[in-house]
Amino acid sequence: MDSKAGDLFSADDAHPTGTGGAGIMAKLWLPKGFSVSMAKEWIDRRRVSIRPWASFVDQRKFSKPRNFGDMCQRVVKNVETYNSNYTFIFLGLILYCIISSPMLLIALAVFAGAFYIIHLKSLESKLVVLGKELTVPHQMSLAGAVSLPVFWLAGAGAAVFWVLGATLFVIGSHAAFRELEGSDMEELLMEPV
């Protein structure tokens, strides 16, 4: 495709004012050091390195570790091997938590809407409060502070700890009880002590 008009992720010349770049994503304001191309590249790397889900959940490959040392070896090697799978499990649990809690979904929408409105208003003119000009980071901080009670009412703290706990349980259980592949076992046995 010669034209970038149809590319959603064209952010080559993305700028907070919305100039440059033809895609929708190029019009969004992103923090310094972060770009849509970086995010897309990270997701693509994760997607490429994901292990087949059938072998990931193959029940014949699970067993009780012989001892604590064996369990530690399994955890280290399985986290290296299934890192991308674990990342997608974590993202899935976050998505489940957000979708299953309508109040949290509303709180996130309010939060994102506040940031978007601040972004649009900062493009038009500077915000002046009590004779002082508020910079965009100050405006964002203010929006975050105003959103905190909404997140508290929505139970965001409990949701965060639920997601972390569920992720640690699922990933920890899988990594501890999933047997190592044959090539991983040989590599571990040949390492000098």
mmCIF file of C-alpha atoms in Angstrom:
data_model
loop_
_atom_site.group_PDB
_atom_site.id
_atom_site.type_symbol
_atom_site.label_atom_id
_atom_site.label_comp_id
_atom_site.label_asym_id
_atom_site.label_seq_id
_atom_site.Cartn_x
_atom_site.Cartn_y
_atom_site.Cartn_z
ATOM 1 C CA MET A 1 0.000 0.000 0.000
ATOM 2 C CA ASP A 2 1.697 3.191 -1.157
ATOM 3 C CA SER A 3 -0.547 5.528 0.826
ATOM 4 C CA LYS A 4 -0.630 5.554 4.588
ATOM 5 C CA ALA A 5 -4.215 6.824 4.614
ATOM 6 C CA GLY A 6 -5.639 3.425 5.536
ATOM 7 C CA ASP A 7 -3.004 2.539 8.119
ATOM 8 C CA LEU A 8 -4.313 2.781 11.664
ATOM 9 C CA PHE A 9 -0.872 2.452 13.180
ATOM 10 C CA SER A 10 1.039 5.012 11.138
ATOM 11 C CA ALA A 11 2.638 7.198 13.787
ATOM 12 C CA ASP A 12 5.890 8.107 12.113
ATOM 13 C CA ASP A 13 5.356 11.825 12.590
ATOM 14 C CA ALA A 14 2.940 11.676 15.527
ATOM 15 C CA HIS A 15 2.909 14.829 17.610
ATOM 16 C CA PRO A 16 0.812 15.939 20.593
ATOM 17 C CA THR A 17 -0.864 18.593 18.445
ATOM 18 C CA GLY A 18 -2.092 15.923 16.078
ATOM 19 C CA THR A 19 -0.005 17.141 13.156
ATOM 20 C CA GLY A 20 1.717 14.583 11.009
ATOM 21 C CA GLY A 21 0.854 10.927 10.544
ATOM 22 C CA ALA A 22 -2.313 9.913 8.771
ATOM 23 C CA GLY A 23 -3.671 7.168 10.998
ATOM 24 C CA ILE A 24 -6.050 7.475 13.919
ATOM 25 C CA MET A 25 -3.376 6.297 16.332
ATOM 26 C CA ALA A 26 -1.091 9.084 15.136
ATOM 27 C CA LYS A 27 -3.612 11.628 16.395
ATOM 28 C CA LEU A 28 -3.427 10.338 19.983
ATOM 29 C CA TRP A 29 -1.115 11.927 22.485
ATOM 30 C CA LEU A 30 1.372 9.488 23.987
ATOM 31 C CA PRO A 31 3.918 10.002 26.771
ATOM 32 C CA LYS A 32 7.508 10.800 25.817
ATOM 33 C CA GLY A 33 9.559 7.742 24.973
ATOM 34 C CA PHE A 34 6.486 5.705 24.015
ATOM 35 C CA SER A 35 5.141 5.330 20.528
ATOM 36 C CA VAL A 36 2.505 3.257 18.821
ATOM 37 C CA SER A 37 5.196 1.550 16.744
ATOM 38 C CA MET A 38 7.001 0.475 19.928
ATOM 39 C CA ALA A 39 3.794 -1.002 21.355
ATOM 40 C CA LYS A 40 2.976 -2.754 18.105
ATOM 41 C CA GLU A 41 6.513 -4.142 17.889
ATOM 42 C CA TRP A 42 6.308 -5.429 21.492
ATOM 43 C CA ILE A 43 2.968 -7.153 20.808
ATOM 44 C CA ASP A 44 4.307 -8.660 17.573
ATOM 45 C CA ARG A 45 7.374 -10.033 19.406
ATOM 46 C CA ARG A 46 5.105 -11.562 22.055
ATOM 47 C CA ARG A 47 2.819 -13.049 19.426
ATOM 48 C CA VAL A 48 5.745 -14.597 17.528
ATOM 49 C CA SER A 49 7.334 -16.103 20.637
ATOM 50 C CA ILE A 50 4.121 -17.593 22.023
ATOM 51 C CA ARG A 51 4.219 -21.359 22.498
ATOM 52 C CA PRO A 52 1.326 -23.506 21.202
ATOM 53 C CA TRP A 53 -1.559 -23.438 23.667
ATOM 54 C CA ALA A 54 -2.163 -27.183 23.188
ATOM 55 C CA SER A 55 1.280 -28.029 24.567
ATOM 56 C CA PHE A 56 0.919 -25.291 27.202
ATOM 57 C CA VAL A 57 -2.118 -26.998 28.771
ATOM 58 C CA ASP A 58 -1.239 -30.630 27.957
ATOM 59 C CA GLN A 59 -2.216 -32.440 31.172
ATOM 60 C CA ARG A 60 0.191 -35.315 30.526
ATOM 61 C CA LYS A 61 3.113 -32.885 30.965
ATOM 62 C CA PHE A 62 2.210 -32.000 34.558
ATOM 63 C CA SER A 63 3.601 -33.799 37.591
ATOM 64 C CA LYS A 64 4.618 -33.159 41.155
ATOM 65 C CA PRO A 65 8.230 -31.950 41.437
ATOM 66 C CA ARG A 66 10.585 -34.357 43.249
ATOM 67 C CA ASN A 67 11.929 -31.724 45.619
ATOM 68 C CA PHE A 68 12.205 -27.974 46.148
ATOM 69 C CA GLY A 69 15.284 -27.691 43.883
ATOM 70 C CA ASP A 70 13.450 -29.427 41.045
ATOM 71 C CA MET A 71 10.507 -27.085 41.508
ATOM 72 C CA CYS A 72 12.789 -24.037 41.364
ATOM 73 C CA GLN A 73 14.407 -25.299 38.155
ATOM 74 C CA ARG A 74 10.990 -25.881 36.640
ATOM 75 C CA VAL A 75 9.794 -22.400 37.575
ATOM 76 C CA VAL A 76 12.876 -20.689 36.100
ATOM 77 C CA LYS A 77 12.867 -22.656 32.839
ATOM 78 C CA ASN A 78 9.079 -22.555 32.376
ATOM 79 C CA VAL A 79 8.966 -18.798 32.933
ATOM 80 C CA GLU A 80 11.660 -18.429 30.251
ATOM 81 C CA THR A 81 9.882 -20.843 27.899
ATOM 82 C CA TYR A 82 6.287 -19.682 28.359
ATOM 83 C CA ASN A 83 6.908 -15.979 29.035
ATOM 84 C CA SER A 84 4.621 -14.833 26.212
ATOM 85 C CA ASN A 85 1.868 -17.257 27.196
ATOM 86 C CA TYR A 86 2.009 -15.929 30.749
ATOM 87 C CA THR A 87 1.825 -12.359 29.457
ATOM 88 C CA PHE A 88 -1.356 -13.139 27.532
ATOM 89 C CA ILE A 89 -2.834 -14.880 30.599
ATOM 90 C CA PHE A 90 -2.119 -11.732 32.629
ATOM 91 C CA LEU A 91 -3.721 -9.507 29.979
ATOM 92 C CA GLY A 92 -6.720 -11.857 29.788
ATOM 93 C CA LEU A 93 -7.222 -11.691 33.551
ATOM 94 C CA ILE A 94 -7.069 -7.890 33.429
ATOM 95 C CA LEU A 95 -9.641 -7.847 30.630
ATOM 96 C CA TYR A 96 -11.889 -10.274 32.523
ATOM 97 C CA CYS A 97 -11.668 -8.136 35.663
ATOM 98 C CA ILE A 98 -12.573 -4.956 33.780
ATOM 99 C CA ILE A 99 -15.439 -6.536 31.839
ATOM 100 C CA SER A 100 -16.903 -8.309 34.877
ATOM 101 C CA SER A 101 -17.009 -5.078 36.898
ATOM 102 C CA PRO A 102 -19.269 -2.490 35.242
ATOM 103 C CA MET A 103 -18.358 0.135 37.830
ATOM 104 C CA LEU A 104 -14.659 -0.314 37.072
ATOM 105 C CA LEU A 105 -15.430 -0.063 33.363
ATOM 106 C CA ILE A 106 -17.241 3.236 33.985
ATOM 107 C CA ALA A 107 -14.359 4.505 36.149
ATOM 108 C CA LEU A 108 -11.842 3.708 33.403
ATOM 109 C CA ALA A 109 -14.051 5.429 30.826
ATOM 110 C CA VAL A 110 -14.268 8.540 33.019
ATOM 111 C CA PHE A 111 -10.511 8.463 33.559
ATOM 112 C CA ALA A 112 -9.728 8.074 29.845
ATOM 113 C CA GLY A 113 -12.336 10.698 28.953
ATOM 114 C CA ALA A 114 -10.810 13.208 31.371
ATOM 115 C CA PHE A 115 -7.374 12.706 29.847
ATOM 116 C CA TYR A 116 -8.771 13.030 26.331
ATOM 117 C CA ILE A 117 -10.673 16.233 27.164
ATOM 118 C CA ILE A 118 -7.545 17.717 28.756
ATOM 119 C CA HIS A 119 -5.601 16.804 25.632
ATOM 120 C CA LEU A 120 -8.160 18.499 23.379
ATOM 121 C CA LYS A 121 -8.385 21.600 25.586
ATOM 122 C CA SER A 122 -4.588 21.928 25.736
ATOM 123 C CA LEU A 123 -4.515 22.068 21.940
ATOM 124 C CA GLU A 124 -6.948 25.006 21.901
ATOM 125 C CA SER A 125 -5.564 27.199 24.676
ATOM 126 C CA LYS A 126 -3.647 27.187 27.936
ATOM 127 C CA LEU A 127 -5.571 26.568 31.148
ATOM 128 C CA VAL A 128 -5.151 29.367 33.693
ATOM 129 C CA VAL A 129 -6.220 28.854 37.323
ATOM 130 C CA LEU A 130 -5.835 31.676 39.885
ATOM 131 C CA GLY A 131 -3.567 33.565 37.504
ATOM 132 C CA LYS A 132 -1.188 30.632 37.018
ATOM 133 C CA GLU A 133 -0.884 28.638 33.830
ATOM 134 C CA LEU A 134 -1.272 24.893 34.362
ATOM 135 C CA THR A 135 0.981 22.768 32.177
ATOM 136 C CA VAL A 136 -0.336 19.580 30.590
ATOM 137 C CA PRO A 137 1.407 17.315 33.184
ATOM 138 C CA HIS A 138 -0.214 19.352 35.984
ATOM 139 C CA GLN A 139 -3.594 19.011 34.279
ATOM 140 C CA MET A 140 -3.099 15.260 33.905
ATOM 141 C CA SER A 141 -2.136 14.984 37.583
ATOM 142 C CA LEU A 142 -5.252 16.902 38.543
ATOM 143 C CA ALA A 143 -7.427 14.597 36.412
ATOM 144 C CA GLY A 144 -5.785 11.588 38.053
ATOM 145 C CA ALA A 145 -6.411 13.005 41.526
ATOM 146 C CA VAL A 146 -10.047 13.731 40.700
ATOM 147 C CA SER A 147 -10.440 10.196 39.317
ATOM 148 C CA LEU A 148 -9.093 8.517 42.467
ATOM 149 C CA PRO A 149 -12.431 8.617 44.354
ATOM 150 C CA VAL A 150 -14.172 7.108 41.330
ATOM 151 C CA PHE A 151 -11.633 4.280 41.236
ATOM 152 C CA TRP A 152 -11.988 3.806 44.994
ATOM 153 C CA LEU A 153 -15.783 3.531 44.670
ATOM 154 C CA ALA A 154 -15.375 1.116 41.766
ATOM 155 C CA GLY A 155 -13.125 -1.154 43.832
ATOM 156 C CA ALA A 156 -10.053 -0.745 41.659
ATOM 157 C CA GLY A 157 -7.713 -1.589 44.552
ATOM 158 C CA ALA A 158 -9.406 -4.925 45.098
ATOM 159 C CA ALA A 159 -9.371 -5.571 41.347
ATOM 160 C CA VAL A 160 -5.630 -4.905 41.127
ATOM 161 C CA PHE A 161 -4.865 -7.283 43.971
ATOM 162 C CA TRP A 162 -7.265 -9.894 42.576
ATOM 163 C CA VAL A 163 -5.537 -9.760 39.176
ATOM 164 C CA LEU A 164 -2.072 -9.972 40.764
ATOM 165 C CA GLY A 165 -3.107 -12.838 43.050
ATOM 166 C CA ALA A 166 -4.853 -14.789 40.302
ATOM 167 C CA THR A 167 -1.912 -14.249 37.944
ATOM 168 C CA LEU A 168 0.641 -15.394 40.510
ATOM 169 C CA PHE A 169 -1.471 -18.445 41.355
ATOM 170 C CA VAL A 170 -2.086 -19.513 37.750
ATOM 171 C CA ILE A 171 1.424 -18.805 36.497
ATOM 172 C CA GLY A 172 3.105 -20.132 39.641
ATOM 173 C CA SER A 173 1.087 -23.352 39.540
ATOM 174 C CA HIS A 174 1.767 -23.894 35.855
ATOM 175 C CA ALA A 175 5.477 -23.111 36.138
ATOM 176 C CA ALA A 176 5.958 -25.326 39.197
ATOM 177 C CA PHE A 177 4.061 -28.385 37.977
ATOM 178 C CA ARG A 178 4.767 -28.306 34.208
ATOM 179 C CA GLU A 179 7.535 -30.768 33.395
ATOM 180 C CA LEU A 180 10.531 -29.458 31.513
ATOM 181 C CA GLU A 181 10.985 -30.289 27.857
ATOM 182 C CA GLY A 182 13.621 -32.910 27.005
ATOM 183 C CA SER A 183 16.062 -30.313 25.631
ATOM 184 C CA ASP A 184 15.685 -28.225 28.788
ATOM 185 C CA MET A 185 16.508 -31.234 30.977
ATOM 186 C CA GLU A 186 19.704 -31.991 29.042
ATOM 187 C CA GLU A 187 20.768 -28.347 29.272
ATOM 188 C CA LEU A 188 20.210 -28.320 33.023
ATOM 189 C CA LEU A 189 22.118 -31.564 33.532
ATOM 190 C CA MET A 190 25.147 -30.369 31.529
ATOM 191 C CA GLU A 191 25.591 -27.111 33.418
ATOM 192 C CA PRO A 192 28.680 -27.072 35.664
ATOM 193 C CA VAL A 193 28.067 -26.875 39.394
#
